[in-house]
mmCIF file with all atom_site columns, C-alpha atoms in Angstrom:
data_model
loop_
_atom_site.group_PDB
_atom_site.id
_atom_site.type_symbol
_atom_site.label_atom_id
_atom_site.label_alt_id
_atom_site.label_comp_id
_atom_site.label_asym_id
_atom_site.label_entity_id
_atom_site.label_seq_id
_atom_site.pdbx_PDB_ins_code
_atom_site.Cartn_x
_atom_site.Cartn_y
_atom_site.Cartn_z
_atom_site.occupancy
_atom_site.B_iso_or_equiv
_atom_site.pdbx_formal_charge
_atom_site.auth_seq_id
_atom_site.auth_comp_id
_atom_site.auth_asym_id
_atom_site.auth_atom_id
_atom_site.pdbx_PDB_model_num
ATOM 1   C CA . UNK A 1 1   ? 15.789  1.678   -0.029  1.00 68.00 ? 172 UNK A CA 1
ATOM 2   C CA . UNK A 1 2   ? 12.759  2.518   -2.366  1.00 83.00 ? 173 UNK A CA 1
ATOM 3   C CA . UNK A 1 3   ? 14.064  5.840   -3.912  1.00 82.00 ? 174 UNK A CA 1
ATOM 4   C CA . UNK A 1 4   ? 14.268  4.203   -7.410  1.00 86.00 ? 175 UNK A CA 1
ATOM 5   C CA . UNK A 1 5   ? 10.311  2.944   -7.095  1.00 87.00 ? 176 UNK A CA 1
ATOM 6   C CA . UNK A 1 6   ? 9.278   5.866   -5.292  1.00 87.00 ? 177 UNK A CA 1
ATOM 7   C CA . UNK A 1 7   ? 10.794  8.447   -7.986  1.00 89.00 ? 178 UNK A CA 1
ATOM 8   C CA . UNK A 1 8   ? 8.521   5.872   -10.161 1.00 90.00 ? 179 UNK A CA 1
ATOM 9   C CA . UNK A 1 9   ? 5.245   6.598   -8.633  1.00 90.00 ? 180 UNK A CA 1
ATOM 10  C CA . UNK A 1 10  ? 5.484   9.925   -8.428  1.00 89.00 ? 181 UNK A CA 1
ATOM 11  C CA . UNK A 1 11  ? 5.115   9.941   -12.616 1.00 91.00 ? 182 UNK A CA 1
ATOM 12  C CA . UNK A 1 12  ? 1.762   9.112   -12.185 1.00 92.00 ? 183 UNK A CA 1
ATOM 13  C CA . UNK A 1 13  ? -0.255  11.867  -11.479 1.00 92.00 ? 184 UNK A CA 1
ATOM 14  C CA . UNK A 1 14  ? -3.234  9.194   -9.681  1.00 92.00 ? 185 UNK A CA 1
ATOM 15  C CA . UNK A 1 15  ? -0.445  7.971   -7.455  1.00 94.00 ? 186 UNK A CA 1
ATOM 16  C CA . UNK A 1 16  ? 1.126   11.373  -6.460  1.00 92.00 ? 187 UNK A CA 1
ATOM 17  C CA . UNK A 1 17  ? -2.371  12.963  -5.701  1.00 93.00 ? 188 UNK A CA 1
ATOM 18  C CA . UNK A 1 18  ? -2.353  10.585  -2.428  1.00 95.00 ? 189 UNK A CA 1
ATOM 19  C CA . UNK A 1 19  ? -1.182  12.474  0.970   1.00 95.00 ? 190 UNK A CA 1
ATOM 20  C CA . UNK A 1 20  ? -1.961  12.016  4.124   1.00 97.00 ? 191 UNK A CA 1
ATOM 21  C CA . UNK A 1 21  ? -4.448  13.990  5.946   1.00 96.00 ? 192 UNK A CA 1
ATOM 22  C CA . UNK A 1 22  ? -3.657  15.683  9.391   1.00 96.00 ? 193 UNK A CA 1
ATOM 23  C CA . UNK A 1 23  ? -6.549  13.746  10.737  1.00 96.00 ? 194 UNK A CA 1
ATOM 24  C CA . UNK A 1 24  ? -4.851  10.703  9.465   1.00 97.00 ? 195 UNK A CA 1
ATOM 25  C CA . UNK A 1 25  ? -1.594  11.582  10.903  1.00 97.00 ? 196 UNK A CA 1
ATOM 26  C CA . UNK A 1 26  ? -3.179  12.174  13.999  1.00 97.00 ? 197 UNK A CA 1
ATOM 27  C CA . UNK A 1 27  ? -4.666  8.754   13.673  1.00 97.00 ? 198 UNK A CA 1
ATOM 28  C CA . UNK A 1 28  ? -1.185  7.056   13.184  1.00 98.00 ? 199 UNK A CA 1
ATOM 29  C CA . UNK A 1 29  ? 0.679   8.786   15.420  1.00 97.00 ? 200 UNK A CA 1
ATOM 30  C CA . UNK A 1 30  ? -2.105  7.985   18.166  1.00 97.00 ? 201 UNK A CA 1
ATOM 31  C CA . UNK A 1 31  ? -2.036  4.501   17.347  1.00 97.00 ? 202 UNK A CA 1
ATOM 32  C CA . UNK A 1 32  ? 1.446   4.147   16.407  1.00 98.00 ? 203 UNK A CA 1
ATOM 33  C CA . UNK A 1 33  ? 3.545   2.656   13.862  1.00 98.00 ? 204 UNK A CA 1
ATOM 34  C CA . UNK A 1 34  ? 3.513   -0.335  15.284  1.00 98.00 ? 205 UNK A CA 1
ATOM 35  C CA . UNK A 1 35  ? -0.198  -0.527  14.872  1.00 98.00 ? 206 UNK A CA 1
ATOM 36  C CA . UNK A 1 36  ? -0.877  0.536   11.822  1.00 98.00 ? 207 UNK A CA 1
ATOM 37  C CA . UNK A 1 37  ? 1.984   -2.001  10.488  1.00 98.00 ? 208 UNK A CA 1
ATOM 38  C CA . UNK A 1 38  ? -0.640  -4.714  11.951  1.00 98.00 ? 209 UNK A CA 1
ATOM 39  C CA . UNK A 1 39  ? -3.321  -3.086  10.220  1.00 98.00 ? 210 UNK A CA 1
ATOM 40  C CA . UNK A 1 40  ? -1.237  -2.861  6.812   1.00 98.00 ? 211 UNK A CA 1
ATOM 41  C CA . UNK A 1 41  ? -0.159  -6.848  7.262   1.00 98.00 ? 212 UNK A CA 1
ATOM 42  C CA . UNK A 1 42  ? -3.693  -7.493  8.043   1.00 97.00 ? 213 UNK A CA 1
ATOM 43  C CA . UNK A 1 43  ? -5.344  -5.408  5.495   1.00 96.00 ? 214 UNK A CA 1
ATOM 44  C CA . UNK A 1 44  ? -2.797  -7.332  2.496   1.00 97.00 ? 215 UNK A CA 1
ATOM 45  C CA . UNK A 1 45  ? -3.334  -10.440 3.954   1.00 96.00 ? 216 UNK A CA 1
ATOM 46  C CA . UNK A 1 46  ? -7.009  -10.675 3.771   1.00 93.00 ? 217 UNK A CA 1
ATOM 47  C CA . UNK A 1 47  ? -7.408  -8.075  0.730   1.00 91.00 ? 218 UNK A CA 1
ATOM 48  C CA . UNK A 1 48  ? -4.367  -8.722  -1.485  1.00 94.00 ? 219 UNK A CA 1
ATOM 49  C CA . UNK A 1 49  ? -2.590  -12.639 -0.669  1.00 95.00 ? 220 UNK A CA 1
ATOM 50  C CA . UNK A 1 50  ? -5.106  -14.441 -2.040  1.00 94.00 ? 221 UNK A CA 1
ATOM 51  C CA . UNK A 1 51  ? -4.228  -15.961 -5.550  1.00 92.00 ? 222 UNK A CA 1
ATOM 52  C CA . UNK A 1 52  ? -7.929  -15.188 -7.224  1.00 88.00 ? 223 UNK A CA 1
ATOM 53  C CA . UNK A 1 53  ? -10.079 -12.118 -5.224  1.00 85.00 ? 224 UNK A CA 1
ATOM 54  C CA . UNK A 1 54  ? -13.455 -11.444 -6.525  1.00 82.00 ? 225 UNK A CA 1
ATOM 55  C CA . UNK A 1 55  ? -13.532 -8.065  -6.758  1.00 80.00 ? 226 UNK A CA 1
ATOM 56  C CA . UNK A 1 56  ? -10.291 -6.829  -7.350  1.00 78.00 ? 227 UNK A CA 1
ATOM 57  C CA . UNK A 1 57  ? -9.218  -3.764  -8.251  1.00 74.00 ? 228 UNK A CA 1
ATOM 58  C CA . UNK A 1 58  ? -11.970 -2.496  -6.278  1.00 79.00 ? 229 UNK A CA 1
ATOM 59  C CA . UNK A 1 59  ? -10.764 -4.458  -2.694  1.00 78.00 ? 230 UNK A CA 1
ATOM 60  C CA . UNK A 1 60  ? -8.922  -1.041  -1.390  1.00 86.00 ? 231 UNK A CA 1
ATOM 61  C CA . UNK A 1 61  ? -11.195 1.741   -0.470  1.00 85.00 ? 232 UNK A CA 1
ATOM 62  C CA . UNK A 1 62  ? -9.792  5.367   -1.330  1.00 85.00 ? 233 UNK A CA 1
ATOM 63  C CA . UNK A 1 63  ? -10.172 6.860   1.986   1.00 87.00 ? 234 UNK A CA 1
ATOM 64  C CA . UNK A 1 64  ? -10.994 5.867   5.531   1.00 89.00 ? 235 UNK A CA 1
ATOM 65  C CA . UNK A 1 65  ? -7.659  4.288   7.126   1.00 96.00 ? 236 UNK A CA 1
ATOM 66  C CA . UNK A 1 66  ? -4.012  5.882   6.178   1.00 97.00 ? 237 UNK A CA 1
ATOM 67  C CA . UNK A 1 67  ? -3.175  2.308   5.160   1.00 97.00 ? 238 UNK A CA 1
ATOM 68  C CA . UNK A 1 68  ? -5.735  2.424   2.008   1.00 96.00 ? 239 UNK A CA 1
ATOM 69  C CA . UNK A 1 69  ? -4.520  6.023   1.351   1.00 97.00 ? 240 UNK A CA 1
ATOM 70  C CA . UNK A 1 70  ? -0.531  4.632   1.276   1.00 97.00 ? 241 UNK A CA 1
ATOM 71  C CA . UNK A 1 71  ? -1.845  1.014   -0.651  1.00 97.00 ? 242 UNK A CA 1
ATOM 72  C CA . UNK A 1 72  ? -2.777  3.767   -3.711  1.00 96.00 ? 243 UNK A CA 1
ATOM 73  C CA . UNK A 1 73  ? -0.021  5.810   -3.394  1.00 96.00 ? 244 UNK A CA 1
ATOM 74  C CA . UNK A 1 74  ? 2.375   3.126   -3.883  1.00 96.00 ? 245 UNK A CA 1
ATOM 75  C CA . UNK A 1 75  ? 0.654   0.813   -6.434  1.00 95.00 ? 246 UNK A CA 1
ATOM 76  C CA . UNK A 1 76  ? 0.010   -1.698  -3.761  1.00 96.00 ? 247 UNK A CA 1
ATOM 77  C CA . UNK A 1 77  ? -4.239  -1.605  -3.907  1.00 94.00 ? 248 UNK A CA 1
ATOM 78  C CA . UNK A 1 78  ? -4.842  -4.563  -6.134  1.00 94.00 ? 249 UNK A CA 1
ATOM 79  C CA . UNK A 1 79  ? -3.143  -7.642  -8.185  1.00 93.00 ? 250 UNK A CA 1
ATOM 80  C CA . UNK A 1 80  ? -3.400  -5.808  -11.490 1.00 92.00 ? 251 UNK A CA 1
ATOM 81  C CA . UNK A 1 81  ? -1.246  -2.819  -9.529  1.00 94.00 ? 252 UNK A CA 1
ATOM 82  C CA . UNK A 1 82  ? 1.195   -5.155  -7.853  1.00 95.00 ? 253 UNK A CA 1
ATOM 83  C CA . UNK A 1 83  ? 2.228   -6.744  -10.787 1.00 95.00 ? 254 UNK A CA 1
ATOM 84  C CA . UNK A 1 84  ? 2.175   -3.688  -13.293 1.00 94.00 ? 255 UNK A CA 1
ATOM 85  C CA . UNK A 1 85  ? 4.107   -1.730  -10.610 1.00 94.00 ? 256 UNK A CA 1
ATOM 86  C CA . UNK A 1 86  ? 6.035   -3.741  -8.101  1.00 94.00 ? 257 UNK A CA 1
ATOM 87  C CA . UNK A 1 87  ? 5.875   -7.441  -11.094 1.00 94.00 ? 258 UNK A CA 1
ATOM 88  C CA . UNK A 1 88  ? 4.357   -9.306  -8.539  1.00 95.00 ? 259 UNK A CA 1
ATOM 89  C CA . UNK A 1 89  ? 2.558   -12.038 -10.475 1.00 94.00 ? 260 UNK A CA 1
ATOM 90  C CA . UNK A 1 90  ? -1.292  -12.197 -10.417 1.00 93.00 ? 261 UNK A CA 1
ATOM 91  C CA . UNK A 1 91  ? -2.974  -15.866 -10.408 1.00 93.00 ? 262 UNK A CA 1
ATOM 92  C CA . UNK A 1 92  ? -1.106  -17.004 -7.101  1.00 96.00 ? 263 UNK A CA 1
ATOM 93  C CA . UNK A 1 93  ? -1.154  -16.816 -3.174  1.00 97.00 ? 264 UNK A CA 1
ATOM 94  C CA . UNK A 1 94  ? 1.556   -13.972 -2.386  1.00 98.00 ? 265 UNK A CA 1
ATOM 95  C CA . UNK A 1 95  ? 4.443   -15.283 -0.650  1.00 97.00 ? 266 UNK A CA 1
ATOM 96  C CA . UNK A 1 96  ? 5.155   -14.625 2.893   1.00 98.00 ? 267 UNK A CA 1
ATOM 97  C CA . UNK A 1 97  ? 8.102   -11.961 1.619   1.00 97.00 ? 268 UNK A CA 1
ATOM 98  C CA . UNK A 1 98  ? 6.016   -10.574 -0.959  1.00 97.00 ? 269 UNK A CA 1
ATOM 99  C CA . UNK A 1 99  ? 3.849   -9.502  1.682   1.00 98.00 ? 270 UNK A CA 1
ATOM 100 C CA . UNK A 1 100 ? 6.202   -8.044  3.504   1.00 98.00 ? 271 UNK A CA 1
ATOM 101 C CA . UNK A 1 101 ? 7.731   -5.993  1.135   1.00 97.00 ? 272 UNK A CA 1
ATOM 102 C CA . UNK A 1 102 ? 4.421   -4.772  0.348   1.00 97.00 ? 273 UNK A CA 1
ATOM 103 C CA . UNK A 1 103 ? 4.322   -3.796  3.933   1.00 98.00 ? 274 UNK A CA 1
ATOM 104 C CA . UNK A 1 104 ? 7.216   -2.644  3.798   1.00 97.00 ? 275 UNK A CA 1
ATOM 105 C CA . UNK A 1 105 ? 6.635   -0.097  0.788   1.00 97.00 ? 276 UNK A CA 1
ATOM 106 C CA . UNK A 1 106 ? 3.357   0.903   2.707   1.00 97.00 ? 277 UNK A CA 1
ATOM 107 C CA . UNK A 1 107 ? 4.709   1.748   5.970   1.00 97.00 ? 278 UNK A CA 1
ATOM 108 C CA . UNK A 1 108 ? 8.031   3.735   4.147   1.00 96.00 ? 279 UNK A CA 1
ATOM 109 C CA . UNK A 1 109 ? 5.339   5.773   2.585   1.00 96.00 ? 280 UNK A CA 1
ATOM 110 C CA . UNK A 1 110 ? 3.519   6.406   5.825   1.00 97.00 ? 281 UNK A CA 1
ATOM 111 C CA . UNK A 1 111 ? 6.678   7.475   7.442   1.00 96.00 ? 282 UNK A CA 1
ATOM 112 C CA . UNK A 1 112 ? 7.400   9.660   4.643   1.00 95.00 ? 283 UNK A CA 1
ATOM 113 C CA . UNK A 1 113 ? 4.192   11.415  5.273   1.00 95.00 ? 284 UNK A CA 1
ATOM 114 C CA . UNK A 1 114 ? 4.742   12.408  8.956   1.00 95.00 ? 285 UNK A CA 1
#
């Protein structure tokens, strides 16, 4: 479903240097993927929906939940990265289905990882 983007990101060598630990795979597969697709919606809708956020480009921490480790991988960490990646305009609210395909991408890359 994402092969095209996917074979995208993995030109960059920033985006490609992000894999999941095996104490973060222990983490998701202890919480399961249900969960951590709550924590992804969560973590976009507070960190990347909002039309203006203060300090973006610096909202998504590098390390710390597998979530903020996928959000890099996949260009999905900040407006400027949405819409240079994924042309998801900056300057607006996201859009219920933009968030979900963001969630989307996230949790494919997640799954990917195990």
């Amino acid at each position: 479903m994402f092969n095209i983007l996917f074979q995208k990101l993995q030109t960059s060598p920033f985006r490609r240097k992000f894999i999941l630990s095996d104490l973060d795979k222990i983490y998701v597969q202890q919480k399961g993927l249900d969960v951590i697709r709550l924590h992804a919606a969560d973590f976009v809708a507070k960190r990347l929906a909002p039309a203006f956020i203060p300090n973006d480009g610096k909202q998504t921490p590098m390390k710390g939940h597998p979530v903020f480790k996928a959000q890099h991988a996949t260009a999905c960490c900040c407006r400027s990265c949405l819409y240079k990646w994924h042309r998801i305009p900056q300057g607006r609210n996201l859009t219920q289905d933009e968030q979900k395909y963001i969630v989307d991408i996230i949790m494919y890359w997640i799954e990917k990882q195990l």
